[in-house]
Amino acid sequence: MTIKEVQDKIIRLKKEKDICILAHSYEAREILEVADFTGDSYALSKMAASAGNSTVLMCGVRFMAETVKILSPHKKVILSSPVAGCPMAEQFDVETVRALKQEHPDYLVVAYINTTAALKTVCDVCVTSASAVKIVRQLDADNILFIPDCNLGSFVAKQVPEKHIMLVQGGCPVHSAVTAEEAAKARELHPQAELLVHPECIPQVSALADYVGSTSGIMEYAMQSPKKEFIIGTENSIAEHLQYLCPDKTFYTMTTGMICRDMKATTLVDVLRCCEGTGGEVIELDDEAITQARKCIDAMIALGG
Ligand code: 13P
Ligand code: SF4
């Protein structure tokens, strides 16, 4: 079968079986083409709440499928590839967060949405990279414990200096691996280009950027900018997607190593198998976990996140 034939089959099956396909922007182009909604974690978490279909297929990583299940417990939610986790989401466990809360009872615990459902049950409010600054600014608390990404946390702390934000060591292995030297080298190679960086990168890399923002923020910035050349400081697929979207502009990757193997775990054939009912993993969460974790996500939504 050609890629087009597989895509046609997926499109036919998803209609027949009332499946909504959500795909994170880091997925491959041929998967984005068959999705009903694409976007960053923020956009997908909003879509998850509003999709009317009986089944949602999440092409992304496990915490994203769990978020859909928490928001729509009566729907069948399928994760496109059972091996697609997010290493950052699993860096903390419930006991560690409980211990931190005991040590710092006057702190509100803010969890990046890149956390497991279990972890969300012991946190106060979720944020995405697109909504973190806005939400933290509005919180009715001066002391904040931000988990698990100390790089995003440090970015938020700079934007919201009026709050005391405690950071713990954790982060995305893909974004945080890039060094300031590599970022500077990319600038040297492409002196006309603007550097657009995700806040999951280390502060020394963000400091060299012309713009720091979420995946959708980076994409919107590049699409709207009158500039012609950009170095993309997030998962390399974004440079590729932008190149298709803006053929009159030129996009470079910041390093060749910014590839999330979990986001790339899903193939187009995996998507087909999920639609046929033979692939993926149906997400199951117990009712208590859903109720508790939902409070954390609802708190984000209530604050406009
Ligand atoms: P956003 O989708 O919030 O930009 O986050 C990037 C990411 O690493 C997703 O796992
Ligand atoms: Fe997790 Fe980083 Fe991959 Fe996003 S890019 S899924 S944060 S490992």
PDB file of C-alpha atoms and ligand atoms in Angstrom:
ATOM      1  CA  MET A   1       0.000   0.000   0.000  1.00  0.00           C
ATOM      2  CA  THR A   2       1.187   3.562  -0.655  1.00  0.00           C
ATOM      3  CA  ILE A   3       1.152   6.229   2.073  1.00  0.00           C
ATOM      4  CA  LYS A   4      -1.880   7.765   0.365  1.00  0.00           C
ATOM      5  CA  GLU A   5      -3.754   4.433   0.362  1.00  0.00           C
ATOM      6  CA  VAL A   6      -3.047   3.920   4.073  1.00  0.00           C
ATOM      7  CA  GLN A   7      -4.201   7.483   4.787  1.00  0.00           C
ATOM      8  CA  ASP A   8      -7.424   6.946   2.773  1.00  0.00           C
ATOM      9  CA  LYS A   9      -8.144   3.771   4.713  1.00  0.00           C
ATOM     10  CA  ILE A  10      -7.603   5.573   8.043  1.00  0.00           C
ATOM     11  CA  ILE A  11      -9.918   8.415   6.974  1.00  0.00           C
ATOM     12  CA  ARG A  12     -12.641   5.940   5.958  1.00  0.00           C
ATOM     13  CA  LEU A  13     -12.314   3.887   9.159  1.00  0.00           C
ATOM     14  CA  LYS A  14     -12.311   6.876  11.510  1.00  0.00           C
ATOM     15  CA  LYS A  15     -15.598   8.074  10.004  1.00  0.00           C
ATOM     16  CA  GLU A  16     -17.173   4.597  10.151  1.00  0.00           C
ATOM     17  CA  LYS A  17     -16.112   4.064  13.752  1.00  0.00           C
ATOM     18  CA  ASP A  18     -16.666   7.601  15.084  1.00  0.00           C
ATOM     19  CA  ILE A  19     -12.998   8.070  15.986  1.00  0.00           C
ATOM     20  CA  CYS A  20     -11.484  11.517  16.556  1.00  0.00           C
ATOM     21  CA  ILE A  21      -7.758  11.561  15.829  1.00  0.00           C
ATOM     22  CA  LEU A  22      -5.666  14.052  17.812  1.00  0.00           C
ATOM     23  CA  ALA A  23      -2.001  14.484  16.915  1.00  0.00           C
ATOM     24  CA  HIS A  24       0.701  16.506  18.661  1.00  0.00           C
ATOM     25  CA  SER A  25       2.692  18.765  16.317  1.00  0.00           C
ATOM     26  CA  TYR A  26       5.840  16.672  16.928  1.00  0.00           C
ATOM     27  CA  GLU A  27       4.269  13.721  15.068  1.00  0.00           C
ATOM     28  CA  ALA A  28       5.252  12.932  11.492  1.00  0.00           C
ATOM     29  CA  ARG A  29       3.623  14.874   8.671  1.00  0.00           C
ATOM     30  CA  GLU A  30       1.726  11.869   7.253  1.00  0.00           C
ATOM     31  CA  ILE A  31       0.061  11.432  10.669  1.00  0.00           C
ATOM     32  CA  LEU A  32      -0.823  15.131  11.020  1.00  0.00           C
ATOM     33  CA  GLU A  33      -2.523  14.866   7.605  1.00  0.00           C
ATOM     34  CA  VAL A  34      -5.076  12.293   8.834  1.00  0.00           C
ATOM     35  CA  ALA A  35      -5.729  13.982  12.184  1.00  0.00           C
ATOM     36  CA  ASP A  36      -8.913  15.891  13.037  1.00  0.00           C
ATOM     37  CA  PHE A  37      -6.974  18.237  15.307  1.00  0.00           C
ATOM     38  CA  THR A  38      -3.273  18.979  15.595  1.00  0.00           C
ATOM     39  CA  GLY A  39      -1.468  21.279  17.957  1.00  0.00           C
ATOM     40  CA  ASP A  40       0.670  21.587  21.059  1.00  0.00           C
ATOM     41  CA  SER A  41      -0.184  20.182  24.486  1.00  0.00           C
ATOM     42  CA  TYR A  42      -2.324  23.222  25.284  1.00  0.00           C
ATOM     43  CA  ALA A  43      -4.441  23.020  22.122  1.00  0.00           C
ATOM     44  CA  LEU A  44      -4.836  19.254  22.434  1.00  0.00           C
ATOM     45  CA  SER A  45      -5.952  19.393  26.059  1.00  0.00           C
ATOM     46  CA  LYS A  46      -8.669  21.887  25.071  1.00  0.00           C
ATOM     47  CA  MET A  47      -9.706  19.744  22.083  1.00  0.00           C
ATOM     48  CA  ALA A  48      -9.831  16.682  24.297  1.00  0.00           C
ATOM     49  CA  ALA A  49     -12.549  18.277  26.371  1.00  0.00           C
ATOM     50  CA  SER A  50     -14.728  19.260  23.415  1.00  0.00           C
ATOM     51  CA  ALA A  51     -14.467  16.420  20.864  1.00  0.00           C
ATOM     52  CA  GLY A  52     -17.890  14.817  20.427  1.00  0.00           C
ATOM     53  CA  ASN A  53     -16.761  11.383  19.173  1.00  0.00           C
ATOM     54  CA  SER A  54     -17.138   8.168  21.158  1.00  0.00           C
ATOM     55  CA  THR A  55     -13.485   7.223  20.631  1.00  0.00           C
ATOM     56  CA  VAL A  56     -10.403   9.441  20.740  1.00  0.00           C
ATOM     57  CA  LEU A  57      -7.123   8.246  19.271  1.00  0.00           C
ATOM     58  CA  MET A  58      -4.197  10.240  20.677  1.00  0.00           C
ATOM     59  CA  CYS A  59      -1.128  10.268  18.466  1.00  0.00           C
ATOM     60  CA  GLY A  60       1.362  11.588  20.952  1.00  0.00           C
ATOM     61  CA  VAL A  61       2.641  10.352  24.288  1.00  0.00           C
ATOM     62  CA  ARG A  62       1.003   8.631  27.264  1.00  0.00           C
ATOM     63  CA  PHE A  63       0.358  11.682  29.475  1.00  0.00           C
ATOM     64  CA  MET A  64      -1.587  13.263  26.594  1.00  0.00           C
ATOM     65  CA  ALA A  65      -3.847  10.217  26.235  1.00  0.00           C
ATOM     66  CA  GLU A  66      -4.316  10.159  30.016  1.00  0.00           C
ATOM     67  CA  THR A  67      -5.341  13.831  29.929  1.00  0.00           C
ATOM     68  CA  VAL A  68      -8.019  12.986  27.350  1.00  0.00           C
ATOM     69  CA  LYS A  69      -9.271  10.110  29.516  1.00  0.00           C
ATOM     70  CA  ILE A  70      -9.380  12.321  32.628  1.00  0.00           C
ATOM     71  CA  LEU A  71     -11.430  14.944  30.774  1.00  0.00           C
ATOM     72  CA  SER A  72     -13.656  12.412  28.982  1.00  0.00           C
ATOM     73  CA  PRO A  73     -13.855   9.321  31.212  1.00  0.00           C
ATOM     74  CA  HIS A  74     -16.785   7.801  29.287  1.00  0.00           C
ATOM     75  CA  LYS A  75     -14.954   7.831  25.977  1.00  0.00           C
ATOM     76  CA  LYS A  76     -12.731   5.077  24.688  1.00  0.00           C
ATOM     77  CA  VAL A  77      -9.258   6.650  24.581  1.00  0.00           C
ATOM     78  CA  ILE A  78      -6.490   4.952  22.637  1.00  0.00           C
ATOM     79  CA  LEU A  79      -2.781   5.795  22.808  1.00  0.00           C
ATOM     80  CA  SER A  80      -1.336   5.286  19.323  1.00  0.00           C
ATOM     81  CA  SER A  81       1.769   3.432  20.503  1.00  0.00           C
ATOM     82  CA  PRO A  82       1.993   1.715  23.903  1.00  0.00           C
ATOM     83  CA  VAL A  83       5.723   2.505  24.116  1.00  0.00           C
ATOM     84  CA  ALA A  84       5.261   6.271  23.650  1.00  0.00           C
ATOM     85  CA  GLY A  85       5.922   7.621  27.134  1.00  0.00           C
ATOM     86  CA  CYS A  86       7.470  10.943  28.085  1.00  0.00           C
ATOM     87  CA  PRO A  87      10.600  10.531  30.225  1.00  0.00           C
ATOM     88  CA  MET A  88       9.949  13.881  31.914  1.00  0.00           C
ATOM     89  CA  ALA A  89       6.402  12.883  32.926  1.00  0.00           C
ATOM     90  CA  GLU A  90       7.830   9.968  34.886  1.00  0.00           C
ATOM     91  CA  GLN A  91      10.668  11.802  36.661  1.00  0.00           C
ATOM     92  CA  PHE A  92       8.685  12.293  39.878  1.00  0.00           C
ATOM     93  CA  ASP A  93       6.476   9.919  41.794  1.00  0.00           C
ATOM     94  CA  VAL A  94       3.563  10.519  44.128  1.00  0.00           C
ATOM     95  CA  GLU A  95       5.626   9.829  47.284  1.00  0.00           C
ATOM     96  CA  THR A  96       8.275  12.407  46.349  1.00  0.00           C
ATOM     97  CA  VAL A  97       5.652  15.088  45.769  1.00  0.00           C
ATOM     98  CA  ARG A  98       3.873  14.182  49.022  1.00  0.00           C
ATOM     99  CA  ALA A  99       7.175  14.505  50.897  1.00  0.00           C
ATOM    100  CA  LEU A 100       7.881  17.895  49.269  1.00  0.00           C
ATOM    101  CA  LYS A 101       4.398  19.092  50.218  1.00  0.00           C
ATOM    102  CA  GLN A 102       4.950  18.027  53.804  1.00  0.00           C
ATOM    103  CA  GLU A 103       8.259  19.863  53.911  1.00  0.00           C
ATOM    104  CA  HIS A 104       6.705  22.992  52.349  1.00  0.00           C
ATOM    105  CA  PRO A 105       3.058  23.100  53.477  1.00  0.00           C
ATOM    106  CA  ASP A 106       2.642  26.750  52.470  1.00  0.00           C
ATOM    107  CA  TYR A 107       3.492  26.061  48.798  1.00  0.00           C
ATOM    108  CA  LEU A 108       0.989  25.474  45.982  1.00  0.00           C
ATOM    109  CA  VAL A 109       2.126  22.644  43.706  1.00  0.00           C
ATOM    110  CA  VAL A 110       2.044  23.556  40.003  1.00  0.00           C
ATOM    111  CA  ALA A 111       2.473  20.606  37.648  1.00  0.00           C
ATOM    112  CA  TYR A 112       3.486  20.878  34.031  1.00  0.00           C
ATOM    113  CA  ILE A 113       0.885  18.904  32.062  1.00  0.00           C
ATOM    114  CA  ASN A 114       3.781  16.581  31.118  1.00  0.00           C
ATOM    115  CA  THR A 115       3.138  14.511  34.259  1.00  0.00           C
ATOM    116  CA  THR A 116       1.460  11.149  34.825  1.00  0.00           C
ATOM    117  CA  ALA A 117      -2.211  10.998  35.862  1.00  0.00           C
ATOM    118  CA  ALA A 118      -1.050   9.608  39.217  1.00  0.00           C
ATOM    119  CA  LEU A 119       1.152  12.638  39.823  1.00  0.00           C
ATOM    120  CA  LYS A 120      -1.664  15.035  38.942  1.00  0.00           C
ATOM    121  CA  THR A 121      -3.725  13.542  41.791  1.00  0.00           C
ATOM    122  CA  VAL A 122      -1.357  15.175  44.332  1.00  0.00           C
ATOM    123  CA  CYS A 123      -0.809  18.515  42.573  1.00  0.00           C
ATOM    124  CA  ASP A 124      -2.912  21.679  42.799  1.00  0.00           C
ATOM    125  CA  VAL A 125      -2.953  23.034  39.253  1.00  0.00           C
ATOM    126  CA  CYS A 126      -1.646  22.052  35.821  1.00  0.00           C
ATOM    127  CA  VAL A 127      -0.014  24.306  33.259  1.00  0.00           C
ATOM    128  CA  THR A 128       1.129  23.811  29.683  1.00  0.00           C
ATOM    129  CA  SER A 129       4.112  25.607  28.207  1.00  0.00           C
ATOM    130  CA  ALA A 130       1.696  27.966  26.438  1.00  0.00           C
ATOM    131  CA  SER A 131      -0.319  28.788  29.551  1.00  0.00           C
ATOM    132  CA  ALA A 132       2.224  28.537  32.391  1.00  0.00           C
ATOM    133  CA  VAL A 133       3.058  32.240  32.761  1.00  0.00           C
ATOM    134  CA  LYS A 134      -0.584  33.348  32.571  1.00  0.00           C
ATOM    135  CA  ILE A 135      -1.736  30.774  35.099  1.00  0.00           C
ATOM    136  CA  VAL A 136       1.065  31.171  37.642  1.00  0.00           C
ATOM    137  CA  ARG A 137       0.565  34.955  37.559  1.00  0.00           C
ATOM    138  CA  GLN A 138      -3.092  34.512  38.501  1.00  0.00           C
ATOM    139  CA  LEU A 139      -2.617  32.017  41.321  1.00  0.00           C
ATOM    140  CA  ASP A 140      -3.804  33.062  44.735  1.00  0.00           C
ATOM    141  CA  ALA A 141      -0.486  32.061  46.359  1.00  0.00           C
ATOM    142  CA  ASP A 142       2.948  33.638  46.702  1.00  0.00           C
ATOM    143  CA  ASN A 143       4.892  30.408  47.147  1.00  0.00           C
ATOM    144  CA  ILE A 144       4.894  27.935  44.308  1.00  0.00           C
ATOM    145  CA  LEU A 145       6.559  24.573  43.904  1.00  0.00           C
ATOM    146  CA  PHE A 146       6.947  23.951  40.175  1.00  0.00           C
ATOM    147  CA  ILE A 147       7.398  20.355  38.940  1.00  0.00           C
ATOM    148  CA  PRO A 148       8.888  18.582  37.007  1.00  0.00           C
ATOM    149  CA  ASP A 149      10.627  20.924  34.516  1.00  0.00           C
ATOM    150  CA  CYS A 150      13.112  23.289  36.174  1.00  0.00           C
ATOM    151  CA  ASN A 151      13.805  24.967  32.814  1.00  0.00           C
ATOM    152  CA  LEU A 152      10.175  25.870  32.113  1.00  0.00           C
ATOM    153  CA  GLY A 153       9.893  26.753  35.823  1.00  0.00           C
ATOM    154  CA  SER A 154      12.857  29.084  35.574  1.00  0.00           C
ATOM    155  CA  PHE A 155      11.358  30.735  32.476  1.00  0.00           C
ATOM    156  CA  VAL A 156       8.084  31.275  34.387  1.00  0.00           C
ATOM    157  CA  ALA A 157       9.960  32.609  37.432  1.00  0.00           C
ATOM    158  CA  LYS A 158      11.603  35.286  35.264  1.00  0.00           C
ATOM    159  CA  GLN A 159       8.242  36.377  33.824  1.00  0.00           C
ATOM    160  CA  VAL A 160       6.486  36.351  37.195  1.00  0.00           C
ATOM    161  CA  PRO A 161       9.072  37.868  39.577  1.00  0.00           C
ATOM    162  CA  GLU A 162       6.437  38.785  42.153  1.00  0.00           C
ATOM    163  CA  LYS A 163       6.031  35.096  43.136  1.00  0.00           C
ATOM    164  CA  HIS A 164       8.523  32.849  44.863  1.00  0.00           C
ATOM    165  CA  ILE A 165       8.918  29.804  42.652  1.00  0.00           C
ATOM    166  CA  MET A 166      10.760  26.799  44.003  1.00  0.00           C
ATOM    167  CA  LEU A 167      12.265  24.566  41.329  1.00  0.00           C
ATOM    168  CA  VAL A 168      13.230  20.931  41.514  1.00  0.00           C
ATOM    169  CA  GLN A 169      15.685  19.168  39.219  1.00  0.00           C
ATOM    170  CA  GLY A 170      13.874  17.690  36.215  1.00  0.00           C
ATOM    171  CA  GLY A 171      13.255  18.362  32.558  1.00  0.00           C
ATOM    172  CA  CYS A 172      12.908  17.179  28.993  1.00  0.00           C
ATOM    173  CA  PRO A 173      15.909  15.114  27.887  1.00  0.00           C
ATOM    174  CA  VAL A 174      15.476  16.299  24.290  1.00  0.00           C
ATOM    175  CA  HIS A 175      15.263  20.051  24.863  1.00  0.00           C
ATOM    176  CA  SER A 176      17.564  20.288  27.881  1.00  0.00           C
ATOM    177  CA  ALA A 177      20.386  18.419  26.113  1.00  0.00           C
ATOM    178  CA  VAL A 178      21.150  21.388  23.856  1.00  0.00           C
ATOM    179  CA  THR A 179      24.080  23.461  25.127  1.00  0.00           C
ATOM    180  CA  ALA A 180      24.556  27.228  24.871  1.00  0.00           C
ATOM    181  CA  GLU A 181      27.608  26.515  22.672  1.00  0.00           C
ATOM    182  CA  GLU A 182      25.434  24.571  20.199  1.00  0.00           C
ATOM    183  CA  ALA A 183      22.834  27.340  20.135  1.00  0.00           C
ATOM    184  CA  ALA A 184      25.571  29.963  19.583  1.00  0.00           C
ATOM    185  CA  LYS A 185      27.063  27.829  16.799  1.00  0.00           C
ATOM    186  CA  ALA A 186      23.677  27.670  15.039  1.00  0.00           C
ATOM    187  CA  ARG A 187      23.476  31.467  15.233  1.00  0.00           C
ATOM    188  CA  GLU A 188      26.957  31.761  13.792  1.00  0.00           C
ATOM    189  CA  LEU A 189      26.054  29.440  10.894  1.00  0.00           C
ATOM    190  CA  HIS A 190      22.877  31.391  10.096  1.00  0.00           C
ATOM    191  CA  PRO A 191      23.557  35.016  11.040  1.00  0.00           C
ATOM    192  CA  GLN A 192      20.421  36.321   9.278  1.00  0.00           C
ATOM    193  CA  ALA A 193      18.098  33.912  11.080  1.00  0.00           C
ATOM    194  CA  GLU A 194      16.054  34.520  14.210  1.00  0.00           C
ATOM    195  CA  LEU A 195      16.428  31.906  16.953  1.00  0.00           C
ATOM    196  CA  LEU A 196      13.095  30.635  18.348  1.00  0.00           C
ATOM    197  CA  VAL A 197      13.410  28.447  21.420  1.00  0.00           C
ATOM    198  CA  HIS A 198      11.091  26.314  23.580  1.00  0.00           C
ATOM    199  CA  PRO A 199      11.209  27.076  27.341  1.00  0.00           C
ATOM    200  CA  GLU A 200      12.073  23.418  28.025  1.00  0.00           C
ATOM    201  CA  CYS A 201      15.592  24.378  26.870  1.00  0.00           C
ATOM    202  CA  ILE A 202      18.120  25.406  29.520  1.00  0.00           C
ATOM    203  CA  PRO A 203      18.083  29.123  30.512  1.00  0.00           C
ATOM    204  CA  GLN A 204      21.521  29.678  28.887  1.00  0.00           C
ATOM    205  CA  VAL A 205      20.022  28.627  25.527  1.00  0.00           C
ATOM    206  CA  SER A 206      16.820  30.650  26.029  1.00  0.00           C
ATOM    207  CA  ALA A 207      19.018  33.682  26.821  1.00  0.00           C
ATOM    208  CA  LEU A 208      20.405  33.570  23.267  1.00  0.00           C
ATOM    209  CA  ALA A 209      16.962  33.441  21.633  1.00  0.00           C
ATOM    210  CA  ASP A 210      14.981  36.168  19.887  1.00  0.00           C
ATOM    211  CA  TYR A 211      11.772  34.480  21.034  1.00  0.00           C
ATOM    212  CA  VAL A 212      10.984  31.896  23.728  1.00  0.00           C
ATOM    213  CA  GLY A 213       7.614  30.152  23.614  1.00  0.00           C
ATOM    214  CA  SER A 214       5.602  26.963  23.341  1.00  0.00           C
ATOM    215  CA  THR A 215       5.429  24.904  20.172  1.00  0.00           C
ATOM    216  CA  SER A 216       2.377  26.804  18.920  1.00  0.00           C
ATOM    217  CA  GLY A 217       3.977  30.093  19.995  1.00  0.00           C
ATOM    218  CA  ILE A 218       7.069  29.305  17.921  1.00  0.00           C
ATOM    219  CA  MET A 219       4.965  28.305  14.916  1.00  0.00           C
ATOM    220  CA  GLU A 220       2.772  31.412  15.081  1.00  0.00           C
ATOM    221  CA  TYR A 221       5.795  33.669  15.556  1.00  0.00           C
ATOM    222  CA  ALA A 222       7.559  32.208  12.499  1.00  0.00           C
ATOM    223  CA  MET A 223       4.436  32.310  10.317  1.00  0.00           C
ATOM    224  CA  GLN A 224       3.602  35.910  11.177  1.00  0.00           C
ATOM    225  CA  SER A 225       7.121  37.353  11.207  1.00  0.00           C
ATOM    226  CA  PRO A 226       8.255  39.418   8.206  1.00  0.00           C
ATOM    227  CA  LYS A 227      11.716  37.804   8.648  1.00  0.00           C
ATOM    228  CA  LYS A 228      12.750  35.104   6.166  1.00  0.00           C
ATOM    229  CA  GLU A 229      15.058  32.777   8.104  1.00  0.00           C
ATOM    230  CA  PHE A 230      14.574  31.000  11.424  1.00  0.00           C
ATOM    231  CA  ILE A 231      16.480  28.552  13.609  1.00  0.00           C
ATOM    232  CA  ILE A 232      13.939  26.335  15.340  1.00  0.00           C
ATOM    233  CA  GLY A 233      14.893  25.486  18.917  1.00  0.00           C
ATOM    234  CA  THR A 234      12.438  22.700  19.576  1.00  0.00           C
ATOM    235  CA  GLU A 235      11.758  19.188  18.242  1.00  0.00           C
ATOM    236  CA  ASN A 236      13.154  19.036  14.718  1.00  0.00           C
ATOM    237  CA  SER A 237       9.833  18.098  13.131  1.00  0.00           C
ATOM    238  CA  ILE A 238       8.654  21.681  13.734  1.00  0.00           C
ATOM    239  CA  ALA A 239      11.319  23.037  11.360  1.00  0.00           C
ATOM    240  CA  GLU A 240      10.054  20.564   8.760  1.00  0.00           C
ATOM    241  CA  HIS A 241       6.347  21.364   9.283  1.00  0.00           C
ATOM    242  CA  LEU A 242       7.061  25.102   9.116  1.00  0.00           C
ATOM    243  CA  GLN A 243       8.976  24.641   5.884  1.00  0.00           C
ATOM    244  CA  TYR A 244       5.854  23.097   4.302  1.00  0.00           C
ATOM    245  CA  LEU A 245       3.614  25.814   5.735  1.00  0.00           C
ATOM    246  CA  CYS A 246       5.881  28.712   4.675  1.00  0.00           C
ATOM    247  CA  PRO A 247       7.688  27.732   1.451  1.00  0.00           C
ATOM    248  CA  ASP A 248       8.972  31.294   0.953  1.00  0.00           C
ATOM    249  CA  LYS A 249      10.904  31.181   4.262  1.00  0.00           C
ATOM    250  CA  THR A 250      13.857  29.047   5.351  1.00  0.00           C
ATOM    251  CA  PHE A 251      13.941  27.003   8.541  1.00  0.00           C
ATOM    252  CA  TYR A 252      17.014  25.465  10.167  1.00  0.00           C
ATOM    253  CA  THR A 253      17.188  23.103  13.108  1.00  0.00           C
ATOM    254  CA  MET A 254      19.145  24.321  16.153  1.00  0.00           C
ATOM    255  CA  THR A 255      20.897  20.930  16.411  1.00  0.00           C
ATOM    256  CA  THR A 256      20.381  17.649  14.571  1.00  0.00           C
ATOM    257  CA  GLY A 257      19.747  15.874  17.889  1.00  0.00           C
ATOM    258  CA  MET A 258      16.412  17.426  18.887  1.00  0.00           C
ATOM    259  CA  ILE A 259      14.347  14.364  18.100  1.00  0.00           C
ATOM    260  CA  CYS A 260      11.874  12.964  20.614  1.00  0.00           C
ATOM    261  CA  ARG A 261      11.880   9.229  20.051  1.00  0.00           C
ATOM    262  CA  ASP A 262       8.659   8.860  22.038  1.00  0.00           C
ATOM    263  CA  MET A 263       6.819  11.268  19.765  1.00  0.00           C
ATOM    264  CA  LYS A 264       8.293   9.405  16.820  1.00  0.00           C
ATOM    265  CA  ALA A 265       7.285   5.984  18.177  1.00  0.00           C
ATOM    266  CA  THR A 266       3.969   6.151  16.297  1.00  0.00           C
ATOM    267  CA  THR A 267       3.956   5.217  12.614  1.00  0.00           C
ATOM    268  CA  LEU A 268       1.161   5.733  10.107  1.00  0.00           C
ATOM    269  CA  VAL A 269       0.582   1.974  10.136  1.00  0.00           C
ATOM    270  CA  ASP A 270       0.159   2.128  13.942  1.00  0.00           C
ATOM    271  CA  VAL A 271      -2.605   4.685  13.345  1.00  0.00           C
ATOM    272  CA  LEU A 272      -4.237   2.307  10.851  1.00  0.00           C
ATOM    273  CA  ARG A 273      -4.030  -0.625  13.301  1.00  0.00           C
ATOM    274  CA  CYS A 274      -5.624   1.537  16.008  1.00  0.00           C
ATOM    275  CA  CYS A 275      -8.500   2.410  13.670  1.00  0.00           C
ATOM    276  CA  GLU A 276      -8.893  -1.279  12.759  1.00  0.00           C
ATOM    277  CA  GLY A 277      -9.081  -2.128  16.463  1.00  0.00           C
ATOM    278  CA  THR A 278      -5.901  -4.201  16.647  1.00  0.00           C
ATOM    279  CA  GLY A 279      -3.269  -1.673  17.748  1.00  0.00           C
ATOM    280  CA  GLY A 280      -2.447   0.935  20.348  1.00  0.00           C
ATOM    281  CA  GLU A 281      -3.410   0.789  23.999  1.00  0.00           C
ATOM    282  CA  VAL A 282      -6.791   1.572  25.489  1.00  0.00           C
ATOM    283  CA  ILE A 283      -6.190   3.895  28.452  1.00  0.00           C
ATOM    284  CA  GLU A 284      -7.741   2.712  31.718  1.00  0.00           C
ATOM    285  CA  LEU A 285      -7.657   4.860  34.856  1.00  0.00           C
ATOM    286  CA  ASP A 286      -9.538   4.162  38.081  1.00  0.00           C
ATOM    287  CA  ASP A 287     -12.391   6.473  39.043  1.00  0.00           C
ATOM    288  CA  GLU A 288     -10.612   7.877  42.103  1.00  0.00           C
ATOM    289  CA  ALA A 289      -7.533   8.813  40.034  1.00  0.00           C
ATOM    290  CA  ILE A 290      -9.735  10.468  37.411  1.00  0.00           C
ATOM    291  CA  THR A 291     -11.623  12.498  40.031  1.00  0.00           C
ATOM    292  CA  GLN A 292      -8.453  13.679  41.795  1.00  0.00           C
ATOM    293  CA  ALA A 293      -6.396  14.358  38.648  1.00  0.00           C
ATOM    294  CA  ARG A 294      -9.303  16.211  37.095  1.00  0.00           C
ATOM    295  CA  LYS A 295      -9.261  18.811  39.882  1.00  0.00           C
ATOM    296  CA  CYS A 296      -5.725  19.718  38.823  1.00  0.00           C
ATOM    297  CA  ILE A 297      -6.693  20.061  35.138  1.00  0.00           C
ATOM    298  CA  ASP A 298      -9.982  21.849  35.910  1.00  0.00           C
ATOM    299  CA  ALA A 299      -8.035  24.393  37.983  1.00  0.00           C
ATOM    300  CA  MET A 300      -5.982  25.140  34.859  1.00  0.00           C
ATOM    301  CA  ILE A 301      -9.076  25.448  32.661  1.00  0.00           C
ATOM    302  CA  ALA A 302     -10.786  27.717  35.220  1.00  0.00           C
ATOM    303  CA  LEU A 303      -7.818  30.097  35.031  1.00  0.00           C
ATOM    304  CA  GLY A 304      -8.139  30.274  31.267  1.00  0.00           C
ATOM    305  CA  GLY A 305      -5.507  27.667  30.528  1.00  0.00           C
TER     306      GLY A 305
HETATM  307  P1  13P B   1       4.194  21.938  24.098  1.00  0.00           P
HETATM  308  O1  13P B   1       3.380  21.054  23.266  1.00  0.00           O
HETATM  309  O2  13P B   1       3.419  22.446  25.292  1.00  0.00           O
HETATM  310  O3  13P B   1       4.891  23.019  23.388  1.00  0.00           O
HETATM  311  O4  13P B   1       5.325  21.039  24.795  1.00  0.00           O
HETATM  312  C1  13P B   1       6.293  20.471  24.070  1.00  0.00           C
HETATM  313  C2  13P B   1       6.510  19.084  24.465  1.00  0.00           C
HETATM  314  O5  13P B   1       7.589  18.712  24.785  1.00  0.00           O
HETATM  315  C3  13P B   1       5.394  18.176  24.439  1.00  0.00           C
HETATM  316  O6  13P B   1       5.709  17.055  25.096  1.00  0.00           O
HETATM  317 FE1  SF4 B   2       8.591  14.458  26.778  1.00  0.00          FE
HETATM  318 FE2  SF4 B   2      10.489  16.065  25.827  1.00  0.00          FE
HETATM  319 FE3  SF4 B   2       9.455  14.191  24.256  1.00  0.00          FE
HETATM  320 FE4  SF4 B   2       8.001  16.313  24.946  1.00  0.00          FE
HETATM  321  S1  SF4 B   2       9.843  16.320  23.701  1.00  0.00           S
HETATM  322  S2  SF4 B   2       7.347  14.181  24.962  1.00  0.00           S
HETATM  323  S3  SF4 B   2       8.730  16.674  27.045  1.00  0.00           S
HETATM  324  S4  SF4 B   2      10.629  13.860  26.138  1.00  0.00           S
END
